[in-house]
């Protein structure tokens, strides 16, 4: 029996939905998946995988599109390149062998059409039997304790669905799923409703859901009963909202900085912030910025 298909309540599985169109990054996403765009020398998806590994996750499910299989290849062994680097005695050999995920822990499911985040998660149904994590790689979170680890710790105590939330500016609230809550205890919010991309004046709070979730396997049943929602897509927010009748949902205000790398400026901000906080690049980045700020 698959060691993950048991009833233990430990979170050992993560789903990465990576089958979206990446329209906001066109034209580069005509050919390169958004999740493979680099922040410094690592693609976005590698930050997401590292976060999951640091949180004790062992099994990685990628919901990919028919055109995007290179995303899983990135985590597979590349014997040809390894041999070439070895022949050259290259210092880079370790870098490429360090990010390999063992084949038995790497699952790829194809979402034929980008029918929405909810539909992407539903595509993982054959591999889900216990609670699991979801990480959207284009939301990059920099934090001392990995964001998904913080959420797993909350899950251990509360044993319910958890969505990561952050305060966002009123003007931006209609880009997000937004929670309404009954009460809160510090950074734990007891959710009573969720609305996907509400008009600014209809938003029930300024607390937006970002791309980290801990979900019970019952969400798959909720998703299979859903009709299309906002934007003609199957929305994960709607399924979580519907689950509130039978299960508790917590909005967890995580510790850390989140960068929305799904758009060009958010990704640029992540590049700059991560480079400036990296001893190797800091001085050079500051020099480049200063040079460009000096007017003739
Ligand atoms: P986004 O809406 O941010 O990504 O979805 P997108 O659709 O690729 O971007 P735009 O709006 O066209 O620019 C969040 C995550 O969910 C995945 C995306 O790949 C991204 O990682 N996703 C979205 C799917 O896997 N399938 C879908 O049908 C939709």
PDB file of C-alpha atoms and ligand atoms in Angstrom:
ATOM      1  CA  UNK A   1       0.000   0.000   0.000  1.00  0.00           C
ATOM      2  CA  UNK A   2       1.173   3.506  -0.805  1.00  0.00           C
ATOM      3  CA  UNK A   3       2.542   4.839   2.478  1.00  0.00           C
ATOM      4  CA  UNK A   4       0.733   8.151   1.852  1.00  0.00           C
ATOM      5  CA  UNK A   5      -2.695   6.607   1.289  1.00  0.00           C
ATOM      6  CA  UNK A   6      -3.336   6.028   4.949  1.00  0.00           C
ATOM      7  CA  UNK A   7      -5.438   7.777   7.489  1.00  0.00           C
ATOM      8  CA  UNK A   8      -2.610   9.471   9.361  1.00  0.00           C
ATOM      9  CA  UNK A   9      -3.270  13.155   9.708  1.00  0.00           C
ATOM     10  CA  UNK A  10       0.257  14.239   8.932  1.00  0.00           C
ATOM     11  CA  UNK A  11       0.740  16.621   6.025  1.00  0.00           C
ATOM     12  CA  UNK A  12       3.213  14.850   3.753  1.00  0.00           C
ATOM     13  CA  UNK A  13       1.744  15.766   0.355  1.00  0.00           C
ATOM     14  CA  UNK A  14       1.771  19.073  -1.497  1.00  0.00           C
ATOM     15  CA  UNK A  15      -0.052  20.044  -4.672  1.00  0.00           C
ATOM     16  CA  UNK A  16       1.509  22.645  -6.962  1.00  0.00           C
ATOM     17  CA  UNK A  17      -0.990  23.934  -9.521  1.00  0.00           C
ATOM     18  CA  UNK A  18       1.175  25.052 -12.443  1.00  0.00           C
ATOM     19  CA  UNK A  19      -1.165  24.726 -15.410  1.00  0.00           C
ATOM     20  CA  UNK A  20      -2.265  28.364 -15.751  1.00  0.00           C
ATOM     21  CA  UNK A  21      -1.727  30.443 -18.863  1.00  0.00           C
ATOM     22  CA  UNK A  22       0.526  33.030 -17.246  1.00  0.00           C
ATOM     23  CA  UNK A  23      -1.129  35.705 -19.405  1.00  0.00           C
ATOM     24  CA  UNK A  24       0.242  38.575 -17.334  1.00  0.00           C
ATOM     25  CA  UNK A  25       3.729  37.491 -18.281  1.00  0.00           C
ATOM     26  CA  UNK A  26       3.154  37.234 -22.029  1.00  0.00           C
ATOM     27  CA  UNK A  27       4.978  37.120 -24.354  1.00  0.00           C
ATOM     28  CA  UNK A  28       7.654  35.170 -22.445  1.00  0.00           C
ATOM     29  CA  UNK A  29       5.047  32.635 -21.242  1.00  0.00           C
ATOM     30  CA  UNK A  30       4.294  31.755 -24.869  1.00  0.00           C
ATOM     31  CA  UNK A  31       7.238  29.403 -24.503  1.00  0.00           C
ATOM     32  CA  UNK A  32       8.466  29.435 -20.889  1.00  0.00           C
ATOM     33  CA  UNK A  33       6.176  28.516 -18.005  1.00  0.00           C
ATOM     34  CA  UNK A  34       5.709  31.361 -15.517  1.00  0.00           C
ATOM     35  CA  UNK A  35       6.786  28.994 -12.730  1.00  0.00           C
ATOM     36  CA  UNK A  36      10.158  28.533 -14.443  1.00  0.00           C
ATOM     37  CA  UNK A  37      10.955  32.250 -14.560  1.00  0.00           C
ATOM     38  CA  UNK A  38      13.973  32.936 -12.361  1.00  0.00           C
ATOM     39  CA  UNK A  39      14.366  34.923  -9.185  1.00  0.00           C
ATOM     40  CA  UNK A  40      18.166  35.227  -9.211  1.00  0.00           C
ATOM     41  CA  UNK A  41      19.390  31.834 -10.488  1.00  0.00           C
ATOM     42  CA  UNK A  42      16.455  29.689  -9.327  1.00  0.00           C
ATOM     43  CA  UNK A  43      13.034  29.334 -10.912  1.00  0.00           C
ATOM     44  CA  UNK A  44       9.963  30.267  -8.865  1.00  0.00           C
ATOM     45  CA  UNK A  45       8.922  26.639  -8.587  1.00  0.00           C
ATOM     46  CA  UNK A  46      12.184  25.752  -6.835  1.00  0.00           C
ATOM     47  CA  UNK A  47      11.462  28.250  -4.052  1.00  0.00           C
ATOM     48  CA  UNK A  48       8.072  26.571  -3.610  1.00  0.00           C
ATOM     49  CA  UNK A  49       9.545  23.063  -3.549  1.00  0.00           C
ATOM     50  CA  UNK A  50      12.265  24.111  -1.054  1.00  0.00           C
ATOM     51  CA  UNK A  51       9.608  25.630   1.207  1.00  0.00           C
ATOM     52  CA  UNK A  52       7.682  22.350   1.164  1.00  0.00           C
ATOM     53  CA  UNK A  53      10.783  20.232   1.827  1.00  0.00           C
ATOM     54  CA  UNK A  54      11.707  22.421   4.815  1.00  0.00           C
ATOM     55  CA  UNK A  55       8.197  21.799   6.155  1.00  0.00           C
ATOM     56  CA  UNK A  56       8.665  18.019   6.062  1.00  0.00           C
ATOM     57  CA  UNK A  57       6.657  17.391   2.868  1.00  0.00           C
ATOM     58  CA  UNK A  58       7.742  14.241   1.044  1.00  0.00           C
ATOM     59  CA  UNK A  59       5.389  13.849  -1.895  1.00  0.00           C
ATOM     60  CA  UNK A  60       5.036  16.424  -4.656  1.00  0.00           C
ATOM     61  CA  UNK A  61       2.072  16.573  -7.049  1.00  0.00           C
ATOM     62  CA  UNK A  62       2.401  18.939  -9.994  1.00  0.00           C
ATOM     63  CA  UNK A  63      -0.780  19.847 -11.867  1.00  0.00           C
ATOM     64  CA  UNK A  64       0.703  20.695 -15.197  1.00  0.00           C
ATOM     65  CA  UNK A  65      -0.627  21.579 -18.630  1.00  0.00           C
ATOM     66  CA  UNK A  66       0.021  19.540 -21.773  1.00  0.00           C
ATOM     67  CA  UNK A  67       2.567  22.190 -22.851  1.00  0.00           C
ATOM     68  CA  UNK A  68       4.383  22.500 -19.550  1.00  0.00           C
ATOM     69  CA  UNK A  69       5.952  19.134 -18.788  1.00  0.00           C
ATOM     70  CA  UNK A  70       9.373  20.745 -18.533  1.00  0.00           C
ATOM     71  CA  UNK A  71       8.404  21.847 -15.005  1.00  0.00           C
ATOM     72  CA  UNK A  72       8.670  18.312 -13.642  1.00  0.00           C
ATOM     73  CA  UNK A  73      11.726  17.617 -15.802  1.00  0.00           C
ATOM     74  CA  UNK A  74      13.421  20.402 -13.868  1.00  0.00           C
ATOM     75  CA  UNK A  75      13.291  18.168 -10.745  1.00  0.00           C
ATOM     76  CA  UNK A  76      14.402  15.022 -12.547  1.00  0.00           C
ATOM     77  CA  UNK A  77      17.958  13.776 -12.878  1.00  0.00           C
ATOM     78  CA  UNK A  78      19.719  15.078 -15.982  1.00  0.00           C
ATOM     79  CA  UNK A  79      22.396  12.449 -16.635  1.00  0.00           C
ATOM     80  CA  UNK A  80      23.715  14.083 -19.790  1.00  0.00           C
ATOM     81  CA  UNK A  81      24.326  17.457 -18.128  1.00  0.00           C
ATOM     82  CA  UNK A  82      25.706  15.791 -14.998  1.00  0.00           C
ATOM     83  CA  UNK A  83      28.222  13.810 -17.078  1.00  0.00           C
ATOM     84  CA  UNK A  84      29.271  16.901 -18.988  1.00  0.00           C
ATOM     85  CA  UNK A  85      29.833  18.883 -15.790  1.00  0.00           C
ATOM     86  CA  UNK A  86      31.655  15.946 -14.198  1.00  0.00           C
ATOM     87  CA  UNK A  87      34.003  15.667 -17.207  1.00  0.00           C
ATOM     88  CA  UNK A  88      34.795  19.345 -16.751  1.00  0.00           C
ATOM     89  CA  UNK A  89      35.244  18.979 -13.007  1.00  0.00           C
ATOM     90  CA  UNK A  90      32.705  21.757 -12.714  1.00  0.00           C
ATOM     91  CA  UNK A  91      31.836  23.450  -9.443  1.00  0.00           C
ATOM     92  CA  UNK A  92      28.218  23.555 -10.697  1.00  0.00           C
ATOM     93  CA  UNK A  93      27.709  19.788 -10.507  1.00  0.00           C
ATOM     94  CA  UNK A  94      26.324  19.950  -6.955  1.00  0.00           C
ATOM     95  CA  UNK A  95      23.883  22.702  -7.846  1.00  0.00           C
ATOM     96  CA  UNK A  96      22.121  20.579 -10.429  1.00  0.00           C
ATOM     97  CA  UNK A  97      22.129  17.339  -8.462  1.00  0.00           C
ATOM     98  CA  UNK A  98      20.821  18.963  -5.268  1.00  0.00           C
ATOM     99  CA  UNK A  99      17.354  19.759  -6.543  1.00  0.00           C
ATOM    100  CA  UNK A 100      16.392  16.304  -7.774  1.00  0.00           C
ATOM    101  CA  UNK A 101      13.131  14.834  -6.408  1.00  0.00           C
ATOM    102  CA  UNK A 102      13.144  10.999  -6.312  1.00  0.00           C
ATOM    103  CA  UNK A 103      10.883   9.603  -9.051  1.00  0.00           C
ATOM    104  CA  UNK A 104       8.662   7.758  -6.560  1.00  0.00           C
ATOM    105  CA  UNK A 105       7.796  11.062  -4.835  1.00  0.00           C
ATOM    106  CA  UNK A 106       7.210  13.070  -8.013  1.00  0.00           C
ATOM    107  CA  UNK A 107       3.709  12.944  -9.495  1.00  0.00           C
ATOM    108  CA  UNK A 108       2.556  14.808 -12.556  1.00  0.00           C
ATOM    109  CA  UNK A 109      -1.119  15.177 -13.440  1.00  0.00           C
ATOM    110  CA  UNK A 110      -2.162  16.950 -16.613  1.00  0.00           C
ATOM    111  CA  UNK A 111      -4.976  19.513 -16.528  1.00  0.00           C
ATOM    112  CA  UNK A 112      -6.069  19.520 -20.168  1.00  0.00           C
ATOM    113  CA  UNK A 113      -7.456  23.054 -20.060  1.00  0.00           C
ATOM    114  CA  UNK A 114      -6.898  25.862 -17.544  1.00  0.00           C
ATOM    115  CA  UNK A 115     -10.396  25.718 -16.030  1.00  0.00           C
ATOM    116  CA  UNK A 116      -9.422  27.440 -12.802  1.00  0.00           C
ATOM    117  CA  UNK A 117      -7.480  26.824  -9.606  1.00  0.00           C
ATOM    118  CA  UNK A 118     -10.289  24.712  -8.103  1.00  0.00           C
ATOM    119  CA  UNK A 119     -10.345  22.466 -11.152  1.00  0.00           C
ATOM    120  CA  UNK A 120      -6.539  22.141 -10.989  1.00  0.00           C
ATOM    121  CA  UNK A 121      -6.742  20.894  -7.382  1.00  0.00           C
ATOM    122  CA  UNK A 122      -9.568  18.510  -8.297  1.00  0.00           C
ATOM    123  CA  UNK A 123      -7.236  16.983 -10.913  1.00  0.00           C
ATOM    124  CA  UNK A 124      -5.129  15.611  -8.008  1.00  0.00           C
ATOM    125  CA  UNK A 125      -8.090  13.524  -6.757  1.00  0.00           C
ATOM    126  CA  UNK A 126      -6.590  10.094  -7.466  1.00  0.00           C
ATOM    127  CA  UNK A 127      -3.607  10.889  -5.257  1.00  0.00           C
ATOM    128  CA  UNK A 128      -5.346  12.500  -2.286  1.00  0.00           C
ATOM    129  CA  UNK A 129      -6.656  10.568   0.693  1.00  0.00           C
ATOM    130  CA  UNK A 130      -5.587  12.649   3.686  1.00  0.00           C
ATOM    131  CA  UNK A 131      -5.062  16.342   4.451  1.00  0.00           C
ATOM    132  CA  UNK A 132      -2.656  18.024   2.060  1.00  0.00           C
ATOM    133  CA  UNK A 133      -0.890  21.298   1.387  1.00  0.00           C
ATOM    134  CA  UNK A 134      -1.278  23.532  -1.658  1.00  0.00           C
ATOM    135  CA  UNK A 135       1.374  26.036  -2.697  1.00  0.00           C
ATOM    136  CA  UNK A 136       0.917  28.471  -5.579  1.00  0.00           C
ATOM    137  CA  UNK A 137       4.488  29.000  -6.769  1.00  0.00           C
ATOM    138  CA  UNK A 138       3.840  32.505  -8.080  1.00  0.00           C
ATOM    139  CA  UNK A 139       3.213  33.662  -4.497  1.00  0.00           C
ATOM    140  CA  UNK A 140       6.739  33.721  -3.125  1.00  0.00           C
ATOM    141  CA  UNK A 141       6.910  34.037   0.666  1.00  0.00           C
ATOM    142  CA  UNK A 142      10.183  34.950   2.351  1.00  0.00           C
ATOM    143  CA  UNK A 143      10.099  34.134   6.057  1.00  0.00           C
ATOM    144  CA  UNK A 144      12.219  32.749   8.878  1.00  0.00           C
ATOM    145  CA  UNK A 145       9.902  29.763   9.327  1.00  0.00           C
ATOM    146  CA  UNK A 146       8.614  28.578   5.906  1.00  0.00           C
ATOM    147  CA  UNK A 147       5.027  29.780   5.446  1.00  0.00           C
ATOM    148  CA  UNK A 148       3.630  26.297   4.802  1.00  0.00           C
ATOM    149  CA  UNK A 149       5.436  25.009   7.932  1.00  0.00           C
ATOM    150  CA  UNK A 150       3.752  27.737   9.996  1.00  0.00           C
ATOM    151  CA  UNK A 151       0.422  26.539   8.590  1.00  0.00           C
ATOM    152  CA  UNK A 152       1.164  22.870   9.268  1.00  0.00           C
ATOM    153  CA  UNK A 153       1.890  23.836  12.882  1.00  0.00           C
ATOM    154  CA  UNK A 154      -1.518  25.572  13.066  1.00  0.00           C
ATOM    155  CA  UNK A 155      -3.112  22.501  11.471  1.00  0.00           C
ATOM    156  CA  UNK A 156      -1.612  20.223  14.114  1.00  0.00           C
ATOM    157  CA  UNK A 157      -3.465  22.211  16.761  1.00  0.00           C
ATOM    158  CA  UNK A 158      -6.781  22.960  15.024  1.00  0.00           C
ATOM    159  CA  UNK A 159      -7.164  20.056  12.524  1.00  0.00           C
ATOM    160  CA  UNK A 160      -9.203  22.001   9.959  1.00  0.00           C
ATOM    161  CA  UNK A 161      -8.901  23.737   6.594  1.00  0.00           C
ATOM    162  CA  UNK A 162      -6.459  26.633   6.693  1.00  0.00           C
ATOM    163  CA  UNK A 163      -5.959  29.476   4.233  1.00  0.00           C
ATOM    164  CA  UNK A 164      -3.051  31.912   4.420  1.00  0.00           C
ATOM    165  CA  UNK A 165      -4.240  35.506   4.631  1.00  0.00           C
ATOM    166  CA  UNK A 166      -2.696  38.941   4.545  1.00  0.00           C
ATOM    167  CA  UNK A 167      -3.987  42.483   4.831  1.00  0.00           C
ATOM    168  CA  UNK A 168      -4.154  44.200   1.476  1.00  0.00           C
ATOM    169  CA  UNK A 169      -4.872  47.719   0.417  1.00  0.00           C
ATOM    170  CA  UNK A 170      -8.558  48.466  -0.341  1.00  0.00           C
ATOM    171  CA  UNK A 171      -7.701  49.386  -3.922  1.00  0.00           C
ATOM    172  CA  UNK A 172      -6.295  45.922  -4.541  1.00  0.00           C
ATOM    173  CA  UNK A 173      -8.830  43.809  -2.640  1.00  0.00           C
ATOM    174  CA  UNK A 174     -10.871  42.857  -5.708  1.00  0.00           C
ATOM    175  CA  UNK A 175      -7.914  40.870  -7.088  1.00  0.00           C
ATOM    176  CA  UNK A 176      -8.220  38.299  -4.270  1.00  0.00           C
ATOM    177  CA  UNK A 177     -10.442  35.847  -2.446  1.00  0.00           C
ATOM    178  CA  UNK A 178     -11.464  37.699   0.729  1.00  0.00           C
ATOM    179  CA  UNK A 179     -12.555  36.301   4.096  1.00  0.00           C
ATOM    180  CA  UNK A 180     -15.300  37.343   6.466  1.00  0.00           C
ATOM    181  CA  UNK A 181     -14.630  36.158  10.019  1.00  0.00           C
ATOM    182  CA  UNK A 182     -16.487  35.546  13.266  1.00  0.00           C
ATOM    183  CA  UNK A 183     -13.647  36.268  15.655  1.00  0.00           C
ATOM    184  CA  UNK A 184      -9.897  36.167  15.855  1.00  0.00           C
ATOM    185  CA  UNK A 185      -7.273  35.240  18.371  1.00  0.00           C
ATOM    186  CA  UNK A 186      -4.060  37.010  17.394  1.00  0.00           C
ATOM    187  CA  UNK A 187      -3.229  35.715  13.888  1.00  0.00           C
ATOM    188  CA  UNK A 188      -5.901  32.968  13.819  1.00  0.00           C
ATOM    189  CA  UNK A 189      -9.180  34.082  12.169  1.00  0.00           C
ATOM    190  CA  UNK A 190     -12.299  31.899  12.290  1.00  0.00           C
ATOM    191  CA  UNK A 191     -13.746  32.200   8.815  1.00  0.00           C
ATOM    192  CA  UNK A 192     -17.508  32.396   8.276  1.00  0.00           C
ATOM    193  CA  UNK A 193     -17.554  33.320   4.586  1.00  0.00           C
ATOM    194  CA  UNK A 194     -15.268  33.788   1.626  1.00  0.00           C
ATOM    195  CA  UNK A 195     -15.837  35.741  -1.575  1.00  0.00           C
ATOM    196  CA  UNK A 196     -13.722  35.448  -4.714  1.00  0.00           C
ATOM    197  CA  UNK A 197     -12.650  38.799  -6.159  1.00  0.00           C
ATOM    198  CA  UNK A 198     -15.403  40.973  -4.625  1.00  0.00           C
ATOM    199  CA  UNK A 199     -16.053  44.531  -5.768  1.00  0.00           C
ATOM    200  CA  UNK A 200     -14.177  46.882  -3.475  1.00  0.00           C
ATOM    201  CA  UNK A 201     -17.350  48.076  -1.738  1.00  0.00           C
ATOM    202  CA  UNK A 202     -18.613  44.518  -1.189  1.00  0.00           C
ATOM    203  CA  UNK A 203     -15.401  43.143   0.335  1.00  0.00           C
ATOM    204  CA  UNK A 204     -16.211  41.789   3.817  1.00  0.00           C
ATOM    205  CA  UNK A 205     -12.714  42.621   5.162  1.00  0.00           C
ATOM    206  CA  UNK A 206      -9.253  43.654   4.010  1.00  0.00           C
ATOM    207  CA  UNK A 207      -7.956  40.108   4.603  1.00  0.00           C
ATOM    208  CA  UNK A 208      -7.047  38.457   1.324  1.00  0.00           C
ATOM    209  CA  UNK A 209      -6.316  34.791   0.740  1.00  0.00           C
ATOM    210  CA  UNK A 210      -2.882  34.174  -0.768  1.00  0.00           C
ATOM    211  CA  UNK A 211      -1.414  31.067  -2.341  1.00  0.00           C
ATOM    212  CA  UNK A 212      -0.968  28.698   0.610  1.00  0.00           C
ATOM    213  CA  UNK A 213      -3.592  26.233   1.853  1.00  0.00           C
ATOM    214  CA  UNK A 214      -3.950  23.182   4.075  1.00  0.00           C
ATOM    215  CA  UNK A 215      -7.017  21.266   2.947  1.00  0.00           C
ATOM    216  CA  UNK A 216      -8.952  18.238   4.053  1.00  0.00           C
ATOM    217  CA  UNK A 217      -9.541  15.565   1.374  1.00  0.00           C
ATOM    218  CA  UNK A 218     -13.273  16.434   1.526  1.00  0.00           C
ATOM    219  CA  UNK A 219     -12.462  19.473  -0.589  1.00  0.00           C
ATOM    220  CA  UNK A 220     -12.268  17.136  -3.600  1.00  0.00           C
ATOM    221  CA  UNK A 221     -15.968  16.248  -3.113  1.00  0.00           C
ATOM    222  CA  UNK A 222     -16.844  19.954  -2.767  1.00  0.00           C
ATOM    223  CA  UNK A 223     -14.917  20.717  -5.951  1.00  0.00           C
ATOM    224  CA  UNK A 224     -16.641  17.975  -7.932  1.00  0.00           C
ATOM    225  CA  UNK A 225     -20.049  19.470  -7.043  1.00  0.00           C
ATOM    226  CA  UNK A 226     -19.101  23.025  -8.043  1.00  0.00           C
ATOM    227  CA  UNK A 227     -20.367  24.950 -11.012  1.00  0.00           C
ATOM    228  CA  UNK A 228     -18.181  27.570 -12.632  1.00  0.00           C
ATOM    229  CA  UNK A 229     -17.775  30.729 -10.581  1.00  0.00           C
ATOM    230  CA  UNK A 230     -15.970  34.040 -11.045  1.00  0.00           C
ATOM    231  CA  UNK A 231     -14.422  34.420 -14.507  1.00  0.00           C
ATOM    232  CA  UNK A 232     -16.108  31.222 -15.753  1.00  0.00           C
ATOM    233  CA  UNK A 233     -13.589  29.145 -13.770  1.00  0.00           C
ATOM    234  CA  UNK A 234     -13.937  26.505 -11.033  1.00  0.00           C
ATOM    235  CA  UNK A 235     -12.836  28.496  -7.987  1.00  0.00           C
ATOM    236  CA  UNK A 236     -11.079  26.929  -5.000  1.00  0.00           C
ATOM    237  CA  UNK A 237     -12.461  29.755  -2.844  1.00  0.00           C
ATOM    238  CA  UNK A 238     -16.036  28.624  -3.612  1.00  0.00           C
ATOM    239  CA  UNK A 239     -15.281  25.029  -2.572  1.00  0.00           C
ATOM    240  CA  UNK A 240     -13.671  26.140   0.712  1.00  0.00           C
ATOM    241  CA  UNK A 241     -16.597  28.479   1.366  1.00  0.00           C
ATOM    242  CA  UNK A 242     -19.059  25.605   0.816  1.00  0.00           C
ATOM    243  CA  UNK A 243     -17.087  23.401   3.188  1.00  0.00           C
ATOM    244  CA  UNK A 244     -17.694  25.850   6.059  1.00  0.00           C
ATOM    245  CA  UNK A 245     -21.092  24.188   6.754  1.00  0.00           C
ATOM    246  CA  UNK A 246     -19.373  20.945   7.737  1.00  0.00           C
ATOM    247  CA  UNK A 247     -15.780  21.912   8.593  1.00  0.00           C
ATOM    248  CA  UNK A 248     -13.998  24.753  10.321  1.00  0.00           C
ATOM    249  CA  UNK A 249     -11.893  27.060   8.201  1.00  0.00           C
ATOM    250  CA  UNK A 250      -9.123  29.172   9.674  1.00  0.00           C
ATOM    251  CA  UNK A 251      -7.549  32.193   8.044  1.00  0.00           C
ATOM    252  CA  UNK A 252      -3.952  32.302   9.246  1.00  0.00           C
ATOM    253  CA  UNK A 253      -2.098  35.616   9.092  1.00  0.00           C
ATOM    254  CA  UNK A 254       1.397  34.291   8.421  1.00  0.00           C
ATOM    255  CA  UNK A 255       4.731  35.824   9.408  1.00  0.00           C
ATOM    256  CA  UNK A 256       6.799  36.857   6.403  1.00  0.00           C
ATOM    257  CA  UNK A 257       6.923  38.884   3.198  1.00  0.00           C
ATOM    258  CA  UNK A 258       4.879  37.760   0.259  1.00  0.00           C
ATOM    259  CA  UNK A 259       5.677  38.751  -3.312  1.00  0.00           C
ATOM    260  CA  UNK A 260       3.101  38.367  -6.062  1.00  0.00           C
ATOM    261  CA  UNK A 261       5.381  37.039  -8.780  1.00  0.00           C
ATOM    262  CA  UNK A 262       2.434  36.423 -11.110  1.00  0.00           C
ATOM    263  CA  UNK A 263       2.872  39.955 -12.418  1.00  0.00           C
ATOM    264  CA  UNK A 264       5.933  41.720 -13.754  1.00  0.00           C
ATOM    265  CA  UNK A 265       6.358  44.369 -11.024  1.00  0.00           C
ATOM    266  CA  UNK A 266       5.780  41.872  -8.201  1.00  0.00           C
ATOM    267  CA  UNK A 267       8.448  39.590  -9.643  1.00  0.00           C
ATOM    268  CA  UNK A 268      10.839  42.525 -10.037  1.00  0.00           C
ATOM    269  CA  UNK A 269      10.247  43.522  -6.421  1.00  0.00           C
ATOM    270  CA  UNK A 270      11.030  39.939  -5.356  1.00  0.00           C
ATOM    271  CA  UNK A 271      14.240  39.963  -7.423  1.00  0.00           C
ATOM    272  CA  UNK A 272      15.421  43.197  -5.845  1.00  0.00           C
ATOM    273  CA  UNK A 273      14.432  42.331  -2.313  1.00  0.00           C
ATOM    274  CA  UNK A 274      15.965  38.847  -2.392  1.00  0.00           C
ATOM    275  CA  UNK A 275      19.159  40.121  -4.063  1.00  0.00           C
ATOM    276  CA  UNK A 276      19.554  42.990  -1.595  1.00  0.00           C
ATOM    277  CA  UNK A 277      19.154  40.563   1.307  1.00  0.00           C
ATOM    278  CA  UNK A 278      21.754  38.184  -0.130  1.00  0.00           C
ATOM    279  CA  UNK A 279      25.343  38.831   0.986  1.00  0.00           C
ATOM    280  CA  UNK A 280      26.705  37.675  -2.358  1.00  0.00           C
ATOM    281  CA  UNK A 281      24.687  40.183  -4.424  1.00  0.00           C
ATOM    282  CA  UNK A 282      23.855  43.019  -2.037  1.00  0.00           C
ATOM    283  CA  UNK A 283      26.701  45.442  -2.807  1.00  0.00           C
ATOM    284  CA  UNK A 284      26.532  44.901  -6.556  1.00  0.00           C
ATOM    285  CA  UNK A 285      22.772  45.477  -6.645  1.00  0.00           C
ATOM    286  CA  UNK A 286      23.051  48.683  -4.651  1.00  0.00           C
ATOM    287  CA  UNK A 287      25.828  49.839  -6.974  1.00  0.00           C
ATOM    288  CA  UNK A 288      23.695  49.114 -10.055  1.00  0.00           C
ATOM    289  CA  UNK A 289      20.700  50.946  -8.590  1.00  0.00           C
ATOM    290  CA  UNK A 290      22.788  53.943  -7.578  1.00  0.00           C
ATOM    291  CA  UNK A 291      24.453  54.077 -10.989  1.00  0.00           C
ATOM    292  CA  UNK A 292      21.048  54.146 -12.660  1.00  0.00           C
ATOM    293  CA  UNK A 293      19.673  56.783 -10.300  1.00  0.00           C
ATOM    294  CA  UNK A 294      22.492  59.246 -10.982  1.00  0.00           C
ATOM    295  CA  UNK A 295      21.338  61.704 -13.601  1.00  0.00           C
ATOM    296  CA  UNK A 296      23.793  63.286 -16.059  1.00  0.00           C
TER     297      UNK A 296
HETATM  298  P1  LIG B   1      -3.052  32.496 -11.560  1.00  0.00           P
HETATM  299  O1  LIG B   1      -4.358  33.002 -11.971  1.00  0.00           O
HETATM  300  O2  LIG B   1      -2.185  33.367 -10.732  1.00  0.00           O
HETATM  301  O3  LIG B   1      -2.157  32.048 -12.783  1.00  0.00           O
HETATM  302  O4  LIG B   1      -3.249  31.105 -10.855  1.00  0.00           O
HETATM  303  P2  LIG B   1      -2.414  32.153 -14.325  1.00  0.00           P
HETATM  304  O5  LIG B   1      -3.820  31.834 -14.654  1.00  0.00           O
HETATM  305  O6  LIG B   1      -1.353  31.312 -14.951  1.00  0.00           O
HETATM  306  O7  LIG B   1      -2.049  33.687 -14.563  1.00  0.00           O
HETATM  307  P3  LIG B   1      -2.688  34.775 -15.526  1.00  0.00           P
HETATM  308  O8  LIG B   1      -3.868  35.326 -14.774  1.00  0.00           O
HETATM  309  O9  LIG B   1      -3.061  34.100 -16.835  1.00  0.00           O
HETATM  310  O10 LIG B   1      -1.592  35.792 -15.681  1.00  0.00           O
HETATM  311  C1  LIG B   1      -2.560  30.740  -9.674  1.00  0.00           C
HETATM  312  C2  LIG B   1      -1.856  29.402  -9.861  1.00  0.00           C
HETATM  313  O11 LIG B   1      -2.797  28.414 -10.262  1.00  0.00           O
HETATM  314  C3  LIG B   1      -2.363  27.764 -11.441  1.00  0.00           C
HETATM  315  C4  LIG B   1      -1.389  28.733 -12.111  1.00  0.00           C
HETATM  316  O12 LIG B   1      -0.427  28.032 -12.903  1.00  0.00           O
HETATM  317  C5  LIG B   1      -0.760  29.444 -10.918  1.00  0.00           C
HETATM  318  O13 LIG B   1       0.352  28.733 -10.415  1.00  0.00           O
HETATM  319  N1  LIG B   1      -3.553  27.440 -12.269  1.00  0.00           N
HETATM  320  C6  LIG B   1      -4.464  28.398 -12.549  1.00  0.00           C
HETATM  321  C7  LIG B   1      -3.710  26.160 -12.729  1.00  0.00           C
HETATM  322  O14 LIG B   1      -2.874  25.251 -12.462  1.00  0.00           O
HETATM  323  N2  LIG B   1      -4.795  25.860 -13.496  1.00  0.00           N
HETATM  324  C8  LIG B   1      -5.730  26.790 -13.795  1.00  0.00           C
HETATM  325  O15 LIG B   1      -6.705  26.446 -14.492  1.00  0.00           O
HETATM  326  C9  LIG B   1      -5.553  28.092 -13.305  1.00  0.00           C
END
